[in-house]
Short mmCIF file of C-alpha atoms in Angstrom, two decimals:
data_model
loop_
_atom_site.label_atom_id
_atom_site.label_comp_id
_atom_site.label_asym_id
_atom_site.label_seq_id
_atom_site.Cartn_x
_atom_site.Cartn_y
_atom_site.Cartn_z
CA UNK A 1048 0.00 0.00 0.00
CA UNK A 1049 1.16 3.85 -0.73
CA UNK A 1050 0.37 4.81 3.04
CA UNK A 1051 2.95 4.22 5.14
CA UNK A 1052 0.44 4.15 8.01
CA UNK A 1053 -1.10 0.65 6.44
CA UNK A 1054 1.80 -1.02 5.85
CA UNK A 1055 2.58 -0.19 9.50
CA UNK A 1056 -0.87 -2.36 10.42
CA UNK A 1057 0.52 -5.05 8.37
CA UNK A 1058 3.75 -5.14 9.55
CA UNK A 1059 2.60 -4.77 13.09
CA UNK A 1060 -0.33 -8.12 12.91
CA UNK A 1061 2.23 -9.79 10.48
CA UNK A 1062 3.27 -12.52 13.48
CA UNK A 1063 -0.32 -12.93 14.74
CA UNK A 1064 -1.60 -13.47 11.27
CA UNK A 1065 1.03 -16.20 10.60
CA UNK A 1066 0.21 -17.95 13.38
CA UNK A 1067 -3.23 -18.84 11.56
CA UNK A 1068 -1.89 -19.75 8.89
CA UNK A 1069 -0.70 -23.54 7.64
CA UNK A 1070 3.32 -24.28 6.90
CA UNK A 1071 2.94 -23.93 2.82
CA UNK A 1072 1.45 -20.04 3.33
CA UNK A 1073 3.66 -19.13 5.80
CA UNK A 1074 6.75 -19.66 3.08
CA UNK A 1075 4.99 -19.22 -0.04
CA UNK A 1076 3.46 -15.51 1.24
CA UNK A 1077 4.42 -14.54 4.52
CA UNK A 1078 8.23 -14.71 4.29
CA UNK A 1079 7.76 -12.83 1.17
CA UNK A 1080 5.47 -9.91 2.42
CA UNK A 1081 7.82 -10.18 5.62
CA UNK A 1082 10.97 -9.50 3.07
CA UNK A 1083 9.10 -6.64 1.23
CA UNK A 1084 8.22 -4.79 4.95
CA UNK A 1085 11.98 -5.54 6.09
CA UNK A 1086 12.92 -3.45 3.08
CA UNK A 1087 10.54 -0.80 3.75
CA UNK A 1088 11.98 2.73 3.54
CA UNK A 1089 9.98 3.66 6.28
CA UNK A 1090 12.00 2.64 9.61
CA UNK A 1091 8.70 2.82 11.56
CA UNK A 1092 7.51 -0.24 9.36
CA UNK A 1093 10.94 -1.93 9.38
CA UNK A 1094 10.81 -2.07 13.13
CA UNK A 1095 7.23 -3.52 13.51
CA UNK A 1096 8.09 -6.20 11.03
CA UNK A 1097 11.06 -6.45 13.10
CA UNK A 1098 8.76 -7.47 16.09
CA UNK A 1099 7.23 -10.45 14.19
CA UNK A 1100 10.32 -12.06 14.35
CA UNK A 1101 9.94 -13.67 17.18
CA UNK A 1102 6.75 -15.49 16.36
CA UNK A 1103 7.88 -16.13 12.67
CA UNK A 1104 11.55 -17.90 14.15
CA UNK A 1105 9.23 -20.18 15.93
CA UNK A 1106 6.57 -21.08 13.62
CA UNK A 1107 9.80 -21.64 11.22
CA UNK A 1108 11.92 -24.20 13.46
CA UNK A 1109 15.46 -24.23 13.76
CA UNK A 1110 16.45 -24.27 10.12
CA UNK A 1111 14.08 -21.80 8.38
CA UNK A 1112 14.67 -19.44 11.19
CA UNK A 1113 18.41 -19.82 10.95
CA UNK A 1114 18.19 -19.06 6.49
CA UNK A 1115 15.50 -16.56 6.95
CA UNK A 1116 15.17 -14.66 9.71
CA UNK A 1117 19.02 -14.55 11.22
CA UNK A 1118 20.00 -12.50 8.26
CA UNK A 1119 17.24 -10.23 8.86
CA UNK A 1120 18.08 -9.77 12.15
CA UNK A 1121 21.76 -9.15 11.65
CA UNK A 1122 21.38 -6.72 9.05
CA UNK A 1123 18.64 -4.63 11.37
CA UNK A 1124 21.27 -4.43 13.95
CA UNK A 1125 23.08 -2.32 12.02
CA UNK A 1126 20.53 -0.25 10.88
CA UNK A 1127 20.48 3.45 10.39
CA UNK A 1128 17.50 4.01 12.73
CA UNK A 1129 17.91 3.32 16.56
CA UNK A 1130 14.30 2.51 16.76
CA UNK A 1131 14.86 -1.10 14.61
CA UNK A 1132 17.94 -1.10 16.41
CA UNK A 1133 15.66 -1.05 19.48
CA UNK A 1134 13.77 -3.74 18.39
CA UNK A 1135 16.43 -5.70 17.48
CA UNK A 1136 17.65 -5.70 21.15
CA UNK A 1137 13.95 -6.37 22.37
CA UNK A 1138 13.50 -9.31 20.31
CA UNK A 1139 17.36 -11.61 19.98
CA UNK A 1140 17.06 -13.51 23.15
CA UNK A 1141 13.78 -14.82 21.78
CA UNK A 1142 15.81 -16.47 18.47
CA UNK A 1143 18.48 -18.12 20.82
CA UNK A 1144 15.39 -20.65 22.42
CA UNK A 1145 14.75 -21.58 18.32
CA UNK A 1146 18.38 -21.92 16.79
CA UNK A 1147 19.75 -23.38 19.60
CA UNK A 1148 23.20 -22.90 21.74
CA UNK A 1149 26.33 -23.57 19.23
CA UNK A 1150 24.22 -21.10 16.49
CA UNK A 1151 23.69 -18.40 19.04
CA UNK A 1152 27.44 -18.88 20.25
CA UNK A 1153 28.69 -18.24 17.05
CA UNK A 1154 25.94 -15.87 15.52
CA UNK A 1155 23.91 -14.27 18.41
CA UNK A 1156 26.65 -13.60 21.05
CA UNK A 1157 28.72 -10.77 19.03
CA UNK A 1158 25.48 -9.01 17.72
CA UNK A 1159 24.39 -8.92 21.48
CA UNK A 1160 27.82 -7.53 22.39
CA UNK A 1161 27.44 -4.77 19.79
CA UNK A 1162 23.77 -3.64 20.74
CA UNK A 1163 25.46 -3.55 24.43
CA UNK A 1164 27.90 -0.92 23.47
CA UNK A 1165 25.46 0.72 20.68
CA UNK A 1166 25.73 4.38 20.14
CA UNK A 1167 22.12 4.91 21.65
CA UNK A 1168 21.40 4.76 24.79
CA UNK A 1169 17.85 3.60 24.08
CA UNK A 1170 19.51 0.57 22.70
CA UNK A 1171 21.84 -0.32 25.42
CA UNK A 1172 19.22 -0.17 28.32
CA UNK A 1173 16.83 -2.90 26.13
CA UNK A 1174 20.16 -4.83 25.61
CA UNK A 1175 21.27 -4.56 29.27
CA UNK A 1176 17.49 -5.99 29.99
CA UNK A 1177 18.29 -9.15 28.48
CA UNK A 1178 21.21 -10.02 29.87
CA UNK A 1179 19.85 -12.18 32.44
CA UNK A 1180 18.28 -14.72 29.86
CA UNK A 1181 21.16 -14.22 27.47
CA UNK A 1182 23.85 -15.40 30.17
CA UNK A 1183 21.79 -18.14 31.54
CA UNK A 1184 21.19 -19.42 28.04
CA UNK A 1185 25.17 -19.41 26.60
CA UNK A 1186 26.40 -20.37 30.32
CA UNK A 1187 28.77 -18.72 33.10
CA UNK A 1188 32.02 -19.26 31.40
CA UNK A 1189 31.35 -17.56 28.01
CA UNK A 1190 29.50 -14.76 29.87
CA UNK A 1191 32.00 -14.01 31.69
CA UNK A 1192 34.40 -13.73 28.79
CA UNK A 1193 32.22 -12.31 26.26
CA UNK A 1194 29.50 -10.12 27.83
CA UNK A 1195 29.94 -9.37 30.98
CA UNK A 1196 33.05 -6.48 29.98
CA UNK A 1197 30.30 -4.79 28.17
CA UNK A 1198 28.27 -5.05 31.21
CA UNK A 1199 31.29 -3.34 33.10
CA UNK A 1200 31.32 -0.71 30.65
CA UNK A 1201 27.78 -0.15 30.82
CA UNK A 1202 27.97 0.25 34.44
CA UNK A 1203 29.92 3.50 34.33
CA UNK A 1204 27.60 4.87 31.35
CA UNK A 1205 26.81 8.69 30.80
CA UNK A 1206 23.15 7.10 31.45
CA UNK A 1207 21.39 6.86 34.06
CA UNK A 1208 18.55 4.70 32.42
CA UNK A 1209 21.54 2.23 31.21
CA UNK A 1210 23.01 2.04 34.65
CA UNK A 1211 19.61 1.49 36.00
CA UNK A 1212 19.20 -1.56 33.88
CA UNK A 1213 22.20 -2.80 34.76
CA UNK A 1214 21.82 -2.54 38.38
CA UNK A 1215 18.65 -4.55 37.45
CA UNK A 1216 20.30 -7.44 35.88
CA UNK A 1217 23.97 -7.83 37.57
CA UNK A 1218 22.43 -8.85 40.36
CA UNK A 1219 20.43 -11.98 38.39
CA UNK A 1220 23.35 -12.90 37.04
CA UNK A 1221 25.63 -13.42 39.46
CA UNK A 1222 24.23 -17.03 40.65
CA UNK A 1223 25.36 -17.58 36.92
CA UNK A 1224 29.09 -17.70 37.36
CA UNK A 1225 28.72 -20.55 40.28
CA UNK A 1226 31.47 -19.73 42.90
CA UNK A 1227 32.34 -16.26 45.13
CA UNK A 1228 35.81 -16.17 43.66
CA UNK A 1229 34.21 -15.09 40.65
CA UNK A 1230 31.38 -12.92 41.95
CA UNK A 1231 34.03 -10.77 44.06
CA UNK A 1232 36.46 -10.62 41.43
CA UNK A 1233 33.79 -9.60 38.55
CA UNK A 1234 30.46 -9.24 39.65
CA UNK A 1235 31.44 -7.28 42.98
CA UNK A 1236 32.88 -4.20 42.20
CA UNK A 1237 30.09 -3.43 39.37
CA UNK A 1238 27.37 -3.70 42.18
CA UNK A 1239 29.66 -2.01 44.76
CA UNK A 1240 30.12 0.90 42.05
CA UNK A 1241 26.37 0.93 41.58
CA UNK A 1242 25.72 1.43 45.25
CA UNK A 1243 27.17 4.44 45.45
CA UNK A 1244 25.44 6.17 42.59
CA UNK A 1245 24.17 9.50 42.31
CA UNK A 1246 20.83 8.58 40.75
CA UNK A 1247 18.13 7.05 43.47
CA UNK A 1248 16.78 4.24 40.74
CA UNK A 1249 19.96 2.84 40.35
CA UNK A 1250 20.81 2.13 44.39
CA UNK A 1251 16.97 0.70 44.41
CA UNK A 1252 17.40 -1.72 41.78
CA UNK A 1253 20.44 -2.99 43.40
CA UNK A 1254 19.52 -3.36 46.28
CA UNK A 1255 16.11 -5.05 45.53
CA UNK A 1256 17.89 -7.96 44.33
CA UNK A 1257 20.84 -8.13 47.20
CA UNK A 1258 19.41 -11.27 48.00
CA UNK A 1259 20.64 -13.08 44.58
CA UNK A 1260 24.43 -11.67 45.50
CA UNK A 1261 24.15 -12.44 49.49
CA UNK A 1262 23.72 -16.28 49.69
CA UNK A 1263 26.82 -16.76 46.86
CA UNK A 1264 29.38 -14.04 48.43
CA UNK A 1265 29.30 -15.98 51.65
CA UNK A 1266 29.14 -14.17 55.31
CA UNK A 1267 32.76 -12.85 55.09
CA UNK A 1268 32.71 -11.17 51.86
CA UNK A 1269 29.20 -10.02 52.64
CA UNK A 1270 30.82 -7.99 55.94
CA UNK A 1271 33.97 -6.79 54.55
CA UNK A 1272 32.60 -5.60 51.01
CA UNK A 1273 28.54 -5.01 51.50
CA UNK A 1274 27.95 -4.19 54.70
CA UNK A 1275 29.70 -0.85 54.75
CA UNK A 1276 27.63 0.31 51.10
CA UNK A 1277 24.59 -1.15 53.07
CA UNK A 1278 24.79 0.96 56.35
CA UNK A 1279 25.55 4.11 54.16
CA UNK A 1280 21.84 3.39 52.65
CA UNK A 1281 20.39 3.37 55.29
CA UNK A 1282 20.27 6.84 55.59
CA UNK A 1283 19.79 7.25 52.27
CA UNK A 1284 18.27 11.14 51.23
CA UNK A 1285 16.05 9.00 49.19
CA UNK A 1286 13.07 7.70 51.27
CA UNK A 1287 12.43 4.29 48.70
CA UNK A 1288 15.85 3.34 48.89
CA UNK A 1289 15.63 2.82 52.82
CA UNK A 1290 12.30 1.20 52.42
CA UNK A 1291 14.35 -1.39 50.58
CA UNK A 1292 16.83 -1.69 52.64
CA UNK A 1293 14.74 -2.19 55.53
CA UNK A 1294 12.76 -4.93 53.68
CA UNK A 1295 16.55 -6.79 52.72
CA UNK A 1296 17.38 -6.97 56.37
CA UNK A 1297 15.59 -10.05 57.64
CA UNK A 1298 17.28 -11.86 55.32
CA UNK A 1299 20.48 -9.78 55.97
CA UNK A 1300 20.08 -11.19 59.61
CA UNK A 1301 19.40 -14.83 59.15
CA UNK A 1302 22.81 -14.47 57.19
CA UNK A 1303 25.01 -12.59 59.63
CA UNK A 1304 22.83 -14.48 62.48
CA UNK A 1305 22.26 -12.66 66.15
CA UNK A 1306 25.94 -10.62 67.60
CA UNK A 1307 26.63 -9.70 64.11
CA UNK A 1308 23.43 -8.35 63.31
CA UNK A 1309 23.14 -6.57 66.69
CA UNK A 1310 26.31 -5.03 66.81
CA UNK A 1311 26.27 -3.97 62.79
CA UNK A 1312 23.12 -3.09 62.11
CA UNK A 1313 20.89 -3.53 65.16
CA UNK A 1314 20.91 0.35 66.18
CA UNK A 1315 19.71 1.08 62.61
CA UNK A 1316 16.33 -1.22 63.11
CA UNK A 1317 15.64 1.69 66.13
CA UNK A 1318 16.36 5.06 64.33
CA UNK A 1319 14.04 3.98 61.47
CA UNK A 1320 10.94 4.53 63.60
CA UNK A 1321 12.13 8.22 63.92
CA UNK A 1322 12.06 8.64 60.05
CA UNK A 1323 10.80 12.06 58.94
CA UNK A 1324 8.60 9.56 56.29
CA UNK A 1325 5.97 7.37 57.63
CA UNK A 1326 5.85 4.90 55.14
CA UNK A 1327 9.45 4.37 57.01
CA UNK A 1328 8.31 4.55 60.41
CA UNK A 1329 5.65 1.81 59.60
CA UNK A 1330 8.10 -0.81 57.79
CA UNK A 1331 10.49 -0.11 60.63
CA UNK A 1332 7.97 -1.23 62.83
CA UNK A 1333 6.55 -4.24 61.14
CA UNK A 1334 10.56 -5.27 60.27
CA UNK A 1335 10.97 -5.52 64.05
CA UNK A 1336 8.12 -8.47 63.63
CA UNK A 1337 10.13 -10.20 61.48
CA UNK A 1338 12.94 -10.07 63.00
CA UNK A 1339 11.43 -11.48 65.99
CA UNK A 1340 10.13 -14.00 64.67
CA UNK A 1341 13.90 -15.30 63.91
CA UNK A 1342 15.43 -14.23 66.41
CA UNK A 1343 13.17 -14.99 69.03
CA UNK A 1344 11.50 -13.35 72.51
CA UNK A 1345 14.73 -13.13 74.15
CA UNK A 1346 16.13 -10.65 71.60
CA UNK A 1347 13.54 -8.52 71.69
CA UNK A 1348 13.72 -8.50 75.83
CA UNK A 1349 17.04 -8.17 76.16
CA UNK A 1350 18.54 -5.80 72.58
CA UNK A 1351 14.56 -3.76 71.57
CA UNK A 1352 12.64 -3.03 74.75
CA UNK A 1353 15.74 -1.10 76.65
CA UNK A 1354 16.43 0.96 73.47
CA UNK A 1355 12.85 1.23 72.03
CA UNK A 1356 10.40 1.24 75.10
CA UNK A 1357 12.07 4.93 76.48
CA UNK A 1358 10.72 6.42 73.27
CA UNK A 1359 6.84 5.76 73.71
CA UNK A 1360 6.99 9.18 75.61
CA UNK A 1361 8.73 11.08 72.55
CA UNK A 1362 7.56 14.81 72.10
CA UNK A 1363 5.48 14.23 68.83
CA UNK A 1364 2.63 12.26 68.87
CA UNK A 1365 3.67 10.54 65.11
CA UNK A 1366 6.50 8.61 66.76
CA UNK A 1367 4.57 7.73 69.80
CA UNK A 1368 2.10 6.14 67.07
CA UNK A 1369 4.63 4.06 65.15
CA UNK A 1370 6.22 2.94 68.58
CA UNK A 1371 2.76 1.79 69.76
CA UNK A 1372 2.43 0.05 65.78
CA UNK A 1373 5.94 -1.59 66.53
CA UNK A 1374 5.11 -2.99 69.69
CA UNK A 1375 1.53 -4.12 68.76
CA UNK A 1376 3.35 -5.93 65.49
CA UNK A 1377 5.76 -7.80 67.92
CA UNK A 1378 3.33 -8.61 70.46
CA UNK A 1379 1.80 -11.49 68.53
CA UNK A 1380 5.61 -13.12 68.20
CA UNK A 1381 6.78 -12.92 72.13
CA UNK A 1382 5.57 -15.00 74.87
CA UNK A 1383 2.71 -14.51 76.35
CA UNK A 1384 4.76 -13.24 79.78
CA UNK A 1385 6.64 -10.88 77.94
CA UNK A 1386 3.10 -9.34 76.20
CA UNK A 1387 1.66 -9.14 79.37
CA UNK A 1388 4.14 -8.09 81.85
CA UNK A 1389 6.19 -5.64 79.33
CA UNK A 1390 4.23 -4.96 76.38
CA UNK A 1391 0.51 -4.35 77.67
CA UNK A 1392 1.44 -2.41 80.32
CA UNK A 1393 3.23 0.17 78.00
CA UNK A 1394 0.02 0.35 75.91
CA UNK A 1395 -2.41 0.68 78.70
CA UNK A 1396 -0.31 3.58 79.64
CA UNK A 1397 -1.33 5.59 76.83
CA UNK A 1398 -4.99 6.06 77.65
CA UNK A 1399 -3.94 9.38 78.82
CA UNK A 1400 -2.26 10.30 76.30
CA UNK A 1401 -2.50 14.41 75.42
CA UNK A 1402 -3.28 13.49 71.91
CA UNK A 1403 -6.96 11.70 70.80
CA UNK A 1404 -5.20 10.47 67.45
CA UNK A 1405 -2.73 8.04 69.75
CA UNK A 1406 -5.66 7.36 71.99
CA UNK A 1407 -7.93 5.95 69.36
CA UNK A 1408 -5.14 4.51 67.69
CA UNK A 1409 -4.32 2.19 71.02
CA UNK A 1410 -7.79 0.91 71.38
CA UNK A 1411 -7.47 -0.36 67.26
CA UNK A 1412 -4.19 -2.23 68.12
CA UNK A 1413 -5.97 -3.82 71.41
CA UNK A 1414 -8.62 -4.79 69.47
CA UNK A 1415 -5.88 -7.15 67.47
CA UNK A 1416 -4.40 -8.26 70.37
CA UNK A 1417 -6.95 -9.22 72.25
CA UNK A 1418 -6.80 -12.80 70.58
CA UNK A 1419 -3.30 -13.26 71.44
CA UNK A 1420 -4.22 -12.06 75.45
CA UNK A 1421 -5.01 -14.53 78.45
CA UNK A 1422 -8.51 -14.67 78.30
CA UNK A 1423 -8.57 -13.73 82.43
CA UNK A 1424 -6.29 -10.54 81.66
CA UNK A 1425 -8.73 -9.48 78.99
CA UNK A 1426 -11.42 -9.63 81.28
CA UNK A 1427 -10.03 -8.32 84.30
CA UNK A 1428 -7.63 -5.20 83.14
CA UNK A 1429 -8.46 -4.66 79.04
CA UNK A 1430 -12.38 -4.38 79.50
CA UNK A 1431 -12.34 -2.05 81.92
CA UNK A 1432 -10.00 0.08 80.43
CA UNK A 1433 -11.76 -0.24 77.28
CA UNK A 1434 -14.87 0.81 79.16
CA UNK A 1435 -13.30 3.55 80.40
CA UNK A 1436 -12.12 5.20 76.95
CA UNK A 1437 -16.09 4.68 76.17
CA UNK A 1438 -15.91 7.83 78.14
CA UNK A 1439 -13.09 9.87 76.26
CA UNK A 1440 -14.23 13.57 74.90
CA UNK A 1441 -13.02 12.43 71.86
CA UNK A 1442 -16.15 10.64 69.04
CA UNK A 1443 -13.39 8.62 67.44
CA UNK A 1444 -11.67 7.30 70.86
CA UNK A 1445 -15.06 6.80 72.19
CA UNK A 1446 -15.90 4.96 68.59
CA UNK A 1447 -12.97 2.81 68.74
CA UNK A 1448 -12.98 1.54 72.47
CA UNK A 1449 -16.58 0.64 71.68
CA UNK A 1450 -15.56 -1.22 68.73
CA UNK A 1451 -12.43 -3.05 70.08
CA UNK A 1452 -14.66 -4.06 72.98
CA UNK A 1453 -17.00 -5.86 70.95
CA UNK A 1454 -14.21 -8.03 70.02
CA UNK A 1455 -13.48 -8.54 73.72
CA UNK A 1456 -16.75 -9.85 74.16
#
């Protein structure tokens, strides 16, 4: 067709249409109206007939894919427009599944290597994205000869969108190359690097994926090499980042197990739930949970109460909140002697407190604790004090105590 626009249509349904179609149309017409759109001087209808590729290679086996659409796909990754280039990129993994390892080895590997290090940076961040799948596919040893120096590169590029993607995908592939002497030697200093990057996305989507890194490194790299980038995040100016950092660390624990985590990283768990961000304050307090659940009642006597308890009485009524939220959270992992002779106590205190927001919000986190209470303590100290909030000037305290003692009932 003269418009560009409908050949654009045809180019972009080409792979669906094929799909419908039996094995003597799909050579006989579709390669050929696939050749004529390839060759189309418009590069908006070379790259959607670019993007049938994929379904073509597999509708075409191993060897029609390998004399039909390889060539096609080699000569668009050279191609004057960065948009096929783009596609390109988007779609190579996708031929490695149908012409198998030794052809993508020889074939697939060095155009992947060039897209890597392509003039665009468009280009390079959907290249970076399939490095994951590309790696696992070829294996850890010719990865680490072949692409992961262009993933080096890549990690010091003028973009942040490229380094973004890479922090994305080093992290996948490290289980790849199998041992820490080749993590710390390679893999290490990229994500290391990465860490300490002046754009927010890129220290997030590292540190999302710590856990891939953290069980190969072992606990002795992890301390010398990790730690240090990790306790500089924590304090992060960038409120996300330190949300994922505080949602890495019960993992973090159960790897550097009870002293290490205490004496590292413990005091950290604590400032959180002063963070200027609630969001913060609130995973602080619900990562406390967690980590009591591994590391037991005793911890939580003996390392949170001394250093947490004293702060129930801070000056603004926010942090009061989250340190009510954080001990309401951990009150359904400790025994039942600790929740009623340490925890209860603190939260019956607040009944008086100056504020009706922390008073209302009390009588909602007794209402969730009341299953978790000795059914004689409910009725002998949290009813009546429940009773007594029925009382409060406040409507909402007043609506809350009423509704948290219905569940008492």
């Amino acid at each position: 067709d003269e418009t560009p626009m409908v050949r654009r249509a045809a180019a972009q349904h080409l792979g669906a249409y094929a799909e419908k179609l039996e094995n003597e149309f799909l050579v006989k017409d579709v390669m050929t109206m696939f050749a004529e759109l390839c060759d189309d001087d418009q590069d908006s209808v070379r790259l959607l007939a670019v993007g049938s590729c994929s379904s073509l290679s597999k509708l075409l086996g191993k060897e029609g894919c390998i004399s039909k659409i390889l060539p096609t796909v080699q000569k668009f990754s050279v191609d004057k427009s960065w948009r096929v280039r783009y596609m390109v990129a988007q779609q190579v993994y996708e031929l490695c599944e149908v012409i198998g390892e030794e052809v993508t080895i020889k074939e697939l590997v060095p155009l992947y290597v060039k897209l890597l290090k392509d003039n665009e940076a468009e280009v390079r961040v959907a290249a970076a994205g399939k490095a994951a799948e590309f790696c696992s596919f070829v294996g850890g040893p010719l990865s680490l000869k072949e692409i992961l120096p262009a993933l080096t590169e890549l990690s010091n590029d003028t973009s942040q969108h490229v380094r973004a993607a890479i922090a994305t995908v080093v992290m996948v592939i490290s289980p790849i190359f199998g041992n820490a002497d080749t993590v710390e030697a390679s893999v290490l200093p990229i994500i290391l690097a990465l860490l300490r990057d002046e754009y927010p996305d890129v220290r997030l989507n590292i540190i999302s994926n710590l856990q891939e890194v953290s069980s190969i490194i072992g606990i002795q790299l992890l301390q010398k090499n990790l730690l240090p980038a990790i306790v500089a995040l924590a304090e992060d100016r960038h409120w996300r980042v330190r949300l994922a950092i505080i949602n890495y660390f019960p993992l973090l624990a159960k790897q550097l197990g009870i002293f290490s985590f205490n004496d590292i990283l413990g005091k950290l768990c604590i400032q959180w739930l002063e963070d200027g961000v609630s969001t913060i304050r609130y995973a602080a307090a619900h990562n406390l949970k967690r980590l009591a659940e591994d590391f037991g009642s005793d911890w939580v006597q003996e390392f949170v109460f001394p250093k947490m308890l004293d702060k129930i009485q801070h000056p603004h009524y926010l942090f009061r909140m989250t340190i009510l939220e954080a001990v309401a959270a951990m009150a359904t992992v400790v025994s039942s002697e600790i929740l009623t002779t340490v925890l209860l106590p603190e939260m019956l205190k607040c009944n008086k407190d100056k504020v009706p927001n922390v008073r209302f919000h009390v009588c909602q986190l007794m209402k969730g604790l009341i299953p978790h209470v000795d059914p004689t303590i409910v009725e002998s100290t949290i009813k009546p004090w429940l009773t007594d909030l029925q009382e409060d000037d406040d409507h909402d305290v007043r609506f809350y105590a009423r509704d948290a003692l219905t569940a008492a009932l």
